[in-house]
mmCIF file of C-alpha atoms in Angstrom:
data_model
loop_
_atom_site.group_PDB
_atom_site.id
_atom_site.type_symbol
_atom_site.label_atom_id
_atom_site.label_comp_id
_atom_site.label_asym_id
_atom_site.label_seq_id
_atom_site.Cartn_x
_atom_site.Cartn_y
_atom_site.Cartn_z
ATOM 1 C CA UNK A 1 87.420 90.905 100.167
ATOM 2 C CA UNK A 2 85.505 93.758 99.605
ATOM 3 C CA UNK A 3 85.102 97.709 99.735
ATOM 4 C CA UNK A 4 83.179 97.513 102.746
ATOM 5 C CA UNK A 5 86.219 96.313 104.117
ATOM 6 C CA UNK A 6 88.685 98.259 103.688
ATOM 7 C CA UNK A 7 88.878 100.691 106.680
ATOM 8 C CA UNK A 8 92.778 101.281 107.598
ATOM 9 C CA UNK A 9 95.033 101.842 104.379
ATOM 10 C CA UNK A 10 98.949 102.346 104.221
ATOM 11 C CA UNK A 11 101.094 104.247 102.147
ATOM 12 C CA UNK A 12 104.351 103.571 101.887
ATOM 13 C CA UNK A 13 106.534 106.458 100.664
ATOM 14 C CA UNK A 14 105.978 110.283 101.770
ATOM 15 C CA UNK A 15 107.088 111.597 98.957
ATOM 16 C CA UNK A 16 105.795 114.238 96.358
ATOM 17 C CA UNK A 17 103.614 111.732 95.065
ATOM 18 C CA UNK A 18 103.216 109.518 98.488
ATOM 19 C CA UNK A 19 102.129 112.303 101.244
ATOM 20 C CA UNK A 20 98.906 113.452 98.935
ATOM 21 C CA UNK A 21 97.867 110.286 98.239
ATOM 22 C CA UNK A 22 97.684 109.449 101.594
ATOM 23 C CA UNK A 23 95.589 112.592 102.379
ATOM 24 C CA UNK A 24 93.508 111.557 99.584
ATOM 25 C CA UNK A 25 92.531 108.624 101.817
ATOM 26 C CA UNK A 26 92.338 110.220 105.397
ATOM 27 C CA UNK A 27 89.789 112.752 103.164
ATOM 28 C CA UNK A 28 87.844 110.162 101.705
ATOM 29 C CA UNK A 29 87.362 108.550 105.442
ATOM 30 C CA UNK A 30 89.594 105.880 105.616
ATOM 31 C CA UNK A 31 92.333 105.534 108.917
ATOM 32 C CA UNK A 32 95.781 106.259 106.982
ATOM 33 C CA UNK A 33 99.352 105.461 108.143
ATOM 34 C CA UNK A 34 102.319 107.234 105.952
ATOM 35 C CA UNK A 35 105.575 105.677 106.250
ATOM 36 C CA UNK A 36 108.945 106.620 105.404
ATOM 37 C CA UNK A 37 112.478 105.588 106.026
ATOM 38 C CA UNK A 38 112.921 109.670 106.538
ATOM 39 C CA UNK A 39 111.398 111.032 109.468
ATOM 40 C CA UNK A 40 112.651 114.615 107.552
ATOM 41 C CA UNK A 41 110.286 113.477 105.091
ATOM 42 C CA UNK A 42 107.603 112.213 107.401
ATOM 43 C CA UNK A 43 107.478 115.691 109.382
ATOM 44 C CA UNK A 44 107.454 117.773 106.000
ATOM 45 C CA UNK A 45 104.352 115.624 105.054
ATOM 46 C CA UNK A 46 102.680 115.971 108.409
ATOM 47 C CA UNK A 47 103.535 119.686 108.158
ATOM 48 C CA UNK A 48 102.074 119.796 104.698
ATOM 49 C CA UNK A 49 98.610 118.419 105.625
ATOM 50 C CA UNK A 50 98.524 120.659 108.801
ATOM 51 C CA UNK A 51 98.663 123.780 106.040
ATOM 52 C CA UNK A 52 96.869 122.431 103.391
ATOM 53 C CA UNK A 53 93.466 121.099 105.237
ATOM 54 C CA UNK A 54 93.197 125.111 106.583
ATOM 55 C CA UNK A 55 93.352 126.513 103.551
ATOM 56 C CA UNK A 56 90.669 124.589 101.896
ATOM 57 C CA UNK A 57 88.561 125.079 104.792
ATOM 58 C CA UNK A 58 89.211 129.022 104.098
ATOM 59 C CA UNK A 59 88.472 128.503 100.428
ATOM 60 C CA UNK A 60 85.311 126.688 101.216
ATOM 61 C CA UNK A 61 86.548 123.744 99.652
ATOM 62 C CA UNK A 62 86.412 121.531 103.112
ATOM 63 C CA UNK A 63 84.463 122.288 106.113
ATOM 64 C CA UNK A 64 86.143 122.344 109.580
ATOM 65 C CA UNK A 65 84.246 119.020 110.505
ATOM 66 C CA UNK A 66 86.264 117.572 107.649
ATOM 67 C CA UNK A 67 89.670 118.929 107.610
ATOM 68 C CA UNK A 68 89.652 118.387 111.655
ATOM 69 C CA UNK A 69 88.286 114.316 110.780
ATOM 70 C CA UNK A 70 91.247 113.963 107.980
ATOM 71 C CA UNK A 71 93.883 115.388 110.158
ATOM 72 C CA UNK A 72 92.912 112.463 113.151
ATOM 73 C CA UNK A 73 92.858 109.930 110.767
ATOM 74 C CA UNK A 74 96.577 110.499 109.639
ATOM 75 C CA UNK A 75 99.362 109.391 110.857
ATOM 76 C CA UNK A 76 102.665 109.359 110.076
ATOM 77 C CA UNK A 77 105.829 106.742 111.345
ATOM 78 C CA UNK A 78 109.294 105.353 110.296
ATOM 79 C CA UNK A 79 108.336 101.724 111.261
ATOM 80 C CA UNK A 80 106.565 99.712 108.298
ATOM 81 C CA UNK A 81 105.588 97.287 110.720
ATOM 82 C CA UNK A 82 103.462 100.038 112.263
ATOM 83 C CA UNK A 83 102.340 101.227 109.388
ATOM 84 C CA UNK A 84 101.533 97.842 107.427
ATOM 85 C CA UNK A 85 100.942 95.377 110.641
ATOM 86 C CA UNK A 86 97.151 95.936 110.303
ATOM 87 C CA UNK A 87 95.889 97.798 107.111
ATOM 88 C CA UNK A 88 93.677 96.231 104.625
ATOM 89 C CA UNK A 89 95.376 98.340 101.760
ATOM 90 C CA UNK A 90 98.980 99.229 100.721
ATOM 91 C CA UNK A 91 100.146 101.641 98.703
ATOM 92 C CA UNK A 92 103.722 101.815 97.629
ATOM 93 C CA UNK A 93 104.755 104.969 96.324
ATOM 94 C CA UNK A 94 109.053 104.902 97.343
ATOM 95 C CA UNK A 95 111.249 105.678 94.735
ATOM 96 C CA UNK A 96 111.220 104.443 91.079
ATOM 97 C CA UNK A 97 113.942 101.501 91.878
ATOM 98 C CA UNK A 98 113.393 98.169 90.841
ATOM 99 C CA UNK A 99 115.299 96.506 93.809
ATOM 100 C CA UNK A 100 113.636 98.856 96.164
ATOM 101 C CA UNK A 101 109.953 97.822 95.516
ATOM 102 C CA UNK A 102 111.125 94.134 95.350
ATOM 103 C CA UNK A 103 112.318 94.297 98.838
ATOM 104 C CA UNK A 104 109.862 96.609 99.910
ATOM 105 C CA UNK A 105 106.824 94.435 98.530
ATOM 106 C CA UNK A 106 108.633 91.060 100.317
ATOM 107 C CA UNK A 107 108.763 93.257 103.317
ATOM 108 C CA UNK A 108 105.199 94.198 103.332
ATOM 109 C CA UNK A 109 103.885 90.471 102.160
ATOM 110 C CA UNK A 110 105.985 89.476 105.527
ATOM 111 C CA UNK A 111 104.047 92.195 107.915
ATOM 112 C CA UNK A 112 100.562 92.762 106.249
ATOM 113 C CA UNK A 113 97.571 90.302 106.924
ATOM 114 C CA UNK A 114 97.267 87.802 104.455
ATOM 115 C CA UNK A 115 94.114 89.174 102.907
ATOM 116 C CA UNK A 116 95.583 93.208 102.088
ATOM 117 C CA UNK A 117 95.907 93.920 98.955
ATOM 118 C CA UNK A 118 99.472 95.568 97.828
ATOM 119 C CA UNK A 119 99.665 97.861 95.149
ATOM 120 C CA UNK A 120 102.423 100.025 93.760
ATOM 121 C CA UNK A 121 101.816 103.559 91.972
ATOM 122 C CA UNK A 122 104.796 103.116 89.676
ATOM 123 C CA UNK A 123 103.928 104.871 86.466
ATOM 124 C CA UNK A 124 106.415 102.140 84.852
ATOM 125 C CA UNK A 125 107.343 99.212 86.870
ATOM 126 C CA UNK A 126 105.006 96.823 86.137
ATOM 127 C CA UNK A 127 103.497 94.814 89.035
ATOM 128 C CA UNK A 128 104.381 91.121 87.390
ATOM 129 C CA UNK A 129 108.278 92.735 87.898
ATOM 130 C CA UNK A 130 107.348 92.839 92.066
ATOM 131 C CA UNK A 131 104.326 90.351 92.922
ATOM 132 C CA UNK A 132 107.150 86.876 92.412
ATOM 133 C CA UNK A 133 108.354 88.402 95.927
ATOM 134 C CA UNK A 134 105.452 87.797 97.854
ATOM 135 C CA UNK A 135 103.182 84.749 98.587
ATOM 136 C CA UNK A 136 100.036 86.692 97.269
ATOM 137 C CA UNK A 137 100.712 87.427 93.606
ATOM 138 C CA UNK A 138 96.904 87.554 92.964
ATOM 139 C CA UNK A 139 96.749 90.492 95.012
ATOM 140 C CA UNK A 140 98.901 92.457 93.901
ATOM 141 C CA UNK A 141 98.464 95.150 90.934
ATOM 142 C CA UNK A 142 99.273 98.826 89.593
ATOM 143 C CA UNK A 143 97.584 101.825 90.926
ATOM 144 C CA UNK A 144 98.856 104.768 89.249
ATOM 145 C CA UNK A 145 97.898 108.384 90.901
ATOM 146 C CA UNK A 146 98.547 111.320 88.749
ATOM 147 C CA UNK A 147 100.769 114.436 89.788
ATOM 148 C CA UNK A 148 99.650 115.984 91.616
ATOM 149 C CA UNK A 149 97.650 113.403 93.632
ATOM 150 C CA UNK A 150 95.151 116.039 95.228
ATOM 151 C CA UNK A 151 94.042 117.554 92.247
ATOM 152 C CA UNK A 152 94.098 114.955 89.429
ATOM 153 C CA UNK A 153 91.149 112.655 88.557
ATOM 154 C CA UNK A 154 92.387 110.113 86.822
ATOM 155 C CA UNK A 155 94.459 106.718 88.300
ATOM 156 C CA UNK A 156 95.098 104.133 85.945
ATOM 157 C CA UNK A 157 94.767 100.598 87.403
ATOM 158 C CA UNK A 158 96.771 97.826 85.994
ATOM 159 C CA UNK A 159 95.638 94.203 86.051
ATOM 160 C CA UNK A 160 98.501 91.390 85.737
ATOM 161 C CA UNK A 161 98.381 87.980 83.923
ATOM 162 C CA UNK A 162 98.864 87.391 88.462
ATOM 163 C CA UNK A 163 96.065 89.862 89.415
ATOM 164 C CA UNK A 164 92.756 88.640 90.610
ATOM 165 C CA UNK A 165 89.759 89.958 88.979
ATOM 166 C CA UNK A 166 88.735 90.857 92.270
ATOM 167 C CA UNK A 167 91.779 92.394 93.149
ATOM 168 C CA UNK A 168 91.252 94.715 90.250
ATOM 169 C CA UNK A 169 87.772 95.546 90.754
ATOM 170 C CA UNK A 170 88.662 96.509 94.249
ATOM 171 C CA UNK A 171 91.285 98.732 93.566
ATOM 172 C CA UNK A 172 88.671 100.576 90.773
ATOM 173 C CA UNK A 173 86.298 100.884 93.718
ATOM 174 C CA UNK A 174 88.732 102.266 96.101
ATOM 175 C CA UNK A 175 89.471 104.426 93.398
ATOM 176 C CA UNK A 176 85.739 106.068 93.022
ATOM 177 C CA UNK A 177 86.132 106.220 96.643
ATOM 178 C CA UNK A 178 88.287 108.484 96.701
ATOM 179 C CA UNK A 179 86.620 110.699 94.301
ATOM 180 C CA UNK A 180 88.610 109.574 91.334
ATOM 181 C CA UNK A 181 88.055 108.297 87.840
ATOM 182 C CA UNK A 182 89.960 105.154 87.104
ATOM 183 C CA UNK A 183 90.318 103.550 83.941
ATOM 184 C CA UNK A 184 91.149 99.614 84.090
ATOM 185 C CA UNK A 185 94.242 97.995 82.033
ATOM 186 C CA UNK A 186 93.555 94.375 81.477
ATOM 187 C CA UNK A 187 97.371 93.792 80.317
ATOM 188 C CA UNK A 188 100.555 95.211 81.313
ATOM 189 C CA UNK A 189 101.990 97.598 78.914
ATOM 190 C CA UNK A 190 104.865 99.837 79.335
ATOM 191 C CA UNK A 191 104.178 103.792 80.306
ATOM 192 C CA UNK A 192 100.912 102.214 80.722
ATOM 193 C CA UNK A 193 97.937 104.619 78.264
ATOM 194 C CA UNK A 194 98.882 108.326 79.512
ATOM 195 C CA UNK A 195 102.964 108.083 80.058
ATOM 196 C CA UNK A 196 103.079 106.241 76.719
ATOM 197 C CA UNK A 197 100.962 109.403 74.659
ATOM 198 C CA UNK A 198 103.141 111.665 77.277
ATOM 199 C CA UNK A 199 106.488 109.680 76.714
ATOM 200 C CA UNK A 200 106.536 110.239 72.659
ATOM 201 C CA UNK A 201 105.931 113.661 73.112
ATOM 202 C CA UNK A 202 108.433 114.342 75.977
ATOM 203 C CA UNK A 203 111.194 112.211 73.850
ATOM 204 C CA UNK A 204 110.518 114.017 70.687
ATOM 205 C CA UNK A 205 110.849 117.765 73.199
ATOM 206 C CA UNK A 206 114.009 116.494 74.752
ATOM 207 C CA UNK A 207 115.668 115.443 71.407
ATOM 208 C CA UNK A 208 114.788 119.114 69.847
ATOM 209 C CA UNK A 209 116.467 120.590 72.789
ATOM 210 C CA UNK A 210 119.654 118.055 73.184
ATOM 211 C CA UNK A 211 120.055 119.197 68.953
ATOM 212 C CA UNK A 212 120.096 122.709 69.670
ATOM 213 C CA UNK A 213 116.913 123.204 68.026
ATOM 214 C CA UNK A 214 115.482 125.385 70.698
ATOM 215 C CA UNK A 215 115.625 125.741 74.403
ATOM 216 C CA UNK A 216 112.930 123.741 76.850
ATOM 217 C CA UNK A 217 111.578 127.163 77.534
ATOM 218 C CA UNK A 218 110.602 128.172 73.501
ATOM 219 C CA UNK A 219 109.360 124.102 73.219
ATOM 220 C CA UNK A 220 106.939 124.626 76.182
ATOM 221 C CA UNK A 221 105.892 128.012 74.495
ATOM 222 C CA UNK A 222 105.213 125.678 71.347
ATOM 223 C CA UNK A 223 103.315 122.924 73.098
ATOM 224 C CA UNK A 224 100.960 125.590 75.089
ATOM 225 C CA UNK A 225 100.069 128.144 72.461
ATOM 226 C CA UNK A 226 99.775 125.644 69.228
ATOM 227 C CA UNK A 227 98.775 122.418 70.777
ATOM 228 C CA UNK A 228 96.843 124.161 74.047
ATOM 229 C CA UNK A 229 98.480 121.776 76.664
ATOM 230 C CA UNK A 230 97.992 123.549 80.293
ATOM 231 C CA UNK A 231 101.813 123.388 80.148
ATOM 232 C CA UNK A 232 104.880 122.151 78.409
ATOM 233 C CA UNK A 233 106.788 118.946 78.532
ATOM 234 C CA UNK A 234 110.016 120.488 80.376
ATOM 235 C CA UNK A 235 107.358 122.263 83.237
ATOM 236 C CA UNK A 236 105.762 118.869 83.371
ATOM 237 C CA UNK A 237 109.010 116.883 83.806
ATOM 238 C CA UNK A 238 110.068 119.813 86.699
ATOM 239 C CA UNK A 239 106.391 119.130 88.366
ATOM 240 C CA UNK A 240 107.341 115.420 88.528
ATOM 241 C CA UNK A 241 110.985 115.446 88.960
ATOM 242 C CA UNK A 242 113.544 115.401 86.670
ATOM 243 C CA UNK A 243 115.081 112.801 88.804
ATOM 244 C CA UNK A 244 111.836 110.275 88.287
ATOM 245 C CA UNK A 245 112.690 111.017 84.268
ATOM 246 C CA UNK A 246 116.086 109.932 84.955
ATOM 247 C CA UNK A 247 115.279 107.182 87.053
ATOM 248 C CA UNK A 248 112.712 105.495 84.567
ATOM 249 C CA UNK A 249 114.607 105.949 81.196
ATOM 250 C CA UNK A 250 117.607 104.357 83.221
ATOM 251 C CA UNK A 251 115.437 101.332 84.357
ATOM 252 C CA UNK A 252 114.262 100.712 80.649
ATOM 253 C CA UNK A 253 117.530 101.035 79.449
ATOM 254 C CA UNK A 254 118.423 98.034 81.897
ATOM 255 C CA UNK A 255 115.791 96.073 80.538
ATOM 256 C CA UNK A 256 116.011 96.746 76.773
ATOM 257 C CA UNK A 257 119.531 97.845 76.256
ATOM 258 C CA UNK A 258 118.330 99.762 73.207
ATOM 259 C CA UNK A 259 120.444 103.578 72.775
ATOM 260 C CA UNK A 260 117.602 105.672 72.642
ATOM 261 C CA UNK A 261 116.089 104.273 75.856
ATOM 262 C CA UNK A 262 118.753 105.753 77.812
ATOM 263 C CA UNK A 263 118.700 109.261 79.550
ATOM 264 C CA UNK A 264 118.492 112.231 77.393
ATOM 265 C CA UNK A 265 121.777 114.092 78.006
ATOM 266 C CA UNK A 266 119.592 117.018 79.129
ATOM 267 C CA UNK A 267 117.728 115.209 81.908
ATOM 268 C CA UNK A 268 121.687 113.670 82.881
ATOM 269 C CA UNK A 269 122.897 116.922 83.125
ATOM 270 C CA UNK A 270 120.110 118.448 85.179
ATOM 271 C CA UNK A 271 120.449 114.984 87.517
ATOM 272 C CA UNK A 272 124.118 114.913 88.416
ATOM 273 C CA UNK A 273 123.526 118.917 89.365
ATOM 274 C CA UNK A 274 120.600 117.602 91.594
ATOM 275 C CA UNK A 275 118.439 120.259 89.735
ATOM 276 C CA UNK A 276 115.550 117.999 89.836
ATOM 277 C CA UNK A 277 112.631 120.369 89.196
ATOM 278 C CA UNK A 278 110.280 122.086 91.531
ATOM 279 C CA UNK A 279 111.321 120.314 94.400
ATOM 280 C CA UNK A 280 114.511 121.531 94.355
ATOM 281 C CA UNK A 281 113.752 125.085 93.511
ATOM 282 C CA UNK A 282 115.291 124.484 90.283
ATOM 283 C CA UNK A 283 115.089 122.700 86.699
ATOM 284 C CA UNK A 284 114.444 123.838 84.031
ATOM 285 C CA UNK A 285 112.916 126.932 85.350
ATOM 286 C CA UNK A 286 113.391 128.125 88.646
ATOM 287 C CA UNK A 287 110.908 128.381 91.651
ATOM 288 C CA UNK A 288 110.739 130.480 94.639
#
């Protein structure tokens, strides 16, 4: 396979992170098909892509040619058999749950044509922990968007002791396609380059704040004013979702069983309260 023939892609998840990548793709020119267990989800996307497209026409930042050309070109369903029955390129981006992916990758190997390529944007799950499902291992890798997906540059691509070199190079190409700049991974490393840098430093906030040392707000005032970070680790983790913190450090703590792998009691707290951040209106700060 090659670029040149990629033409319908599928992402799989609607999510925070799912619904822009997708975009991302119907922008760049390609036929896109969002899926979702949720149609609540599905219709929010949909609804977000009707606003968004209009408002960077009125900015200047899209012409009417193009947001009218993106807006054909998505589509949004419940069934992954719809979605994944004839695209050249999957994208998983569901929820950060190892036993999720699996079956959703076994799924997709079972409905996709034999040649797609299936790649998952977990930031942590690496794609050796997914590809045993399916009967195309070599075609399967990491391809990790950044938060949010419309706005950041970079996507880190991952390749497996199972990934194809061409596999890889693909997904870089894809990548420049759609106007990002991808850095390749040649082995699989936890947290990956920017979540491992980002991971010390969020661990190192969290602790201060579980001591008693000083609230997420004064840390964030800390990180932005001494170290000039556009904004704190505790306005980060709201961005992302306090519940995709929780989620990950409970995964590692699965695999490694180590103590300090395991939730912060902060990030349990703001969990069980189903404060999750910005898309709940409330974290650690709290949004409009």
């Amino acid at each position: 396979m090659k670029l040149e023939d990629i033409k319908t892609i599928c992402v799989v998840g609607a999510g925070n992170m799912g619904h822009q990548i997708a975009l991302c793709c119907a922008l760049a020119g390609y036929n896109v098909t969002c899926t979702d267990i949720s149609q609540d989800m599905l219709d929010k996307a949909e609804a977000f892509a009707k606003s968004y497209l209009p408002e960077r026409v009125s900015k200047g930042k899209l012409t009417q040619e193009q947001a009218d050309s993106a807006l054909t070109k998505l589509k949004f369903t419940v069934s992954l058999e719809e979605a994944a029955g004839n695209a050249d390129f999957v994208i998983e981006a569901a929820v950060e749950k190892m036993d999720i992916k699996r079956k959703l990758f076994a799924d997709l190997d079972r409905i996709a044509p034999p040649q797609t390529i299936l790649v998952t944007n977990s930031s942590y799950i690496v794609s050796s922990e997914i590809a045993d499902v399916t009967k195309r291992p070599d075609k399967v890798c990491n391809m990790h968007f950044f938060n949010p997906a419309l706005v950041m540059k970079l996507v880190e691509v991952v390749q497996g002791p199972h990934t194809s070199a061409e596999t890889a190079q693909i997904t870089m190409d894809l990548s420049a396609k759609l106007g990002k700049t991808a850095v390749l991974l040649k082995k699989e490393i936890y947290g990956f380059l920017v979540n491992r840098i980002l991971s010390a430093l969020s661990q190192e906030a969290l602790f201060l704040a579980d001591m008693g040392i000083a609230t997420p707000q004064e840390i964030d005032l800390a990180v932005t004013n001494a170290l000039g970070h556009p904004m704190g680790p505790f306005r980060l983790m709201d961005l992302t979702g306090i519940d995709l913190a929780y989620y990950s450090s409970l995964e590692r703590y699965q695999r490694t069983r180590d103590p300090k792998d395991k939730p912060s009691p902060l990030v349990v707290e703001k969990f069980v309260k189903g404060e999750w951040g910005k898309k709940t209106k409330k974290g650690y700060y709290t949004y409009e």
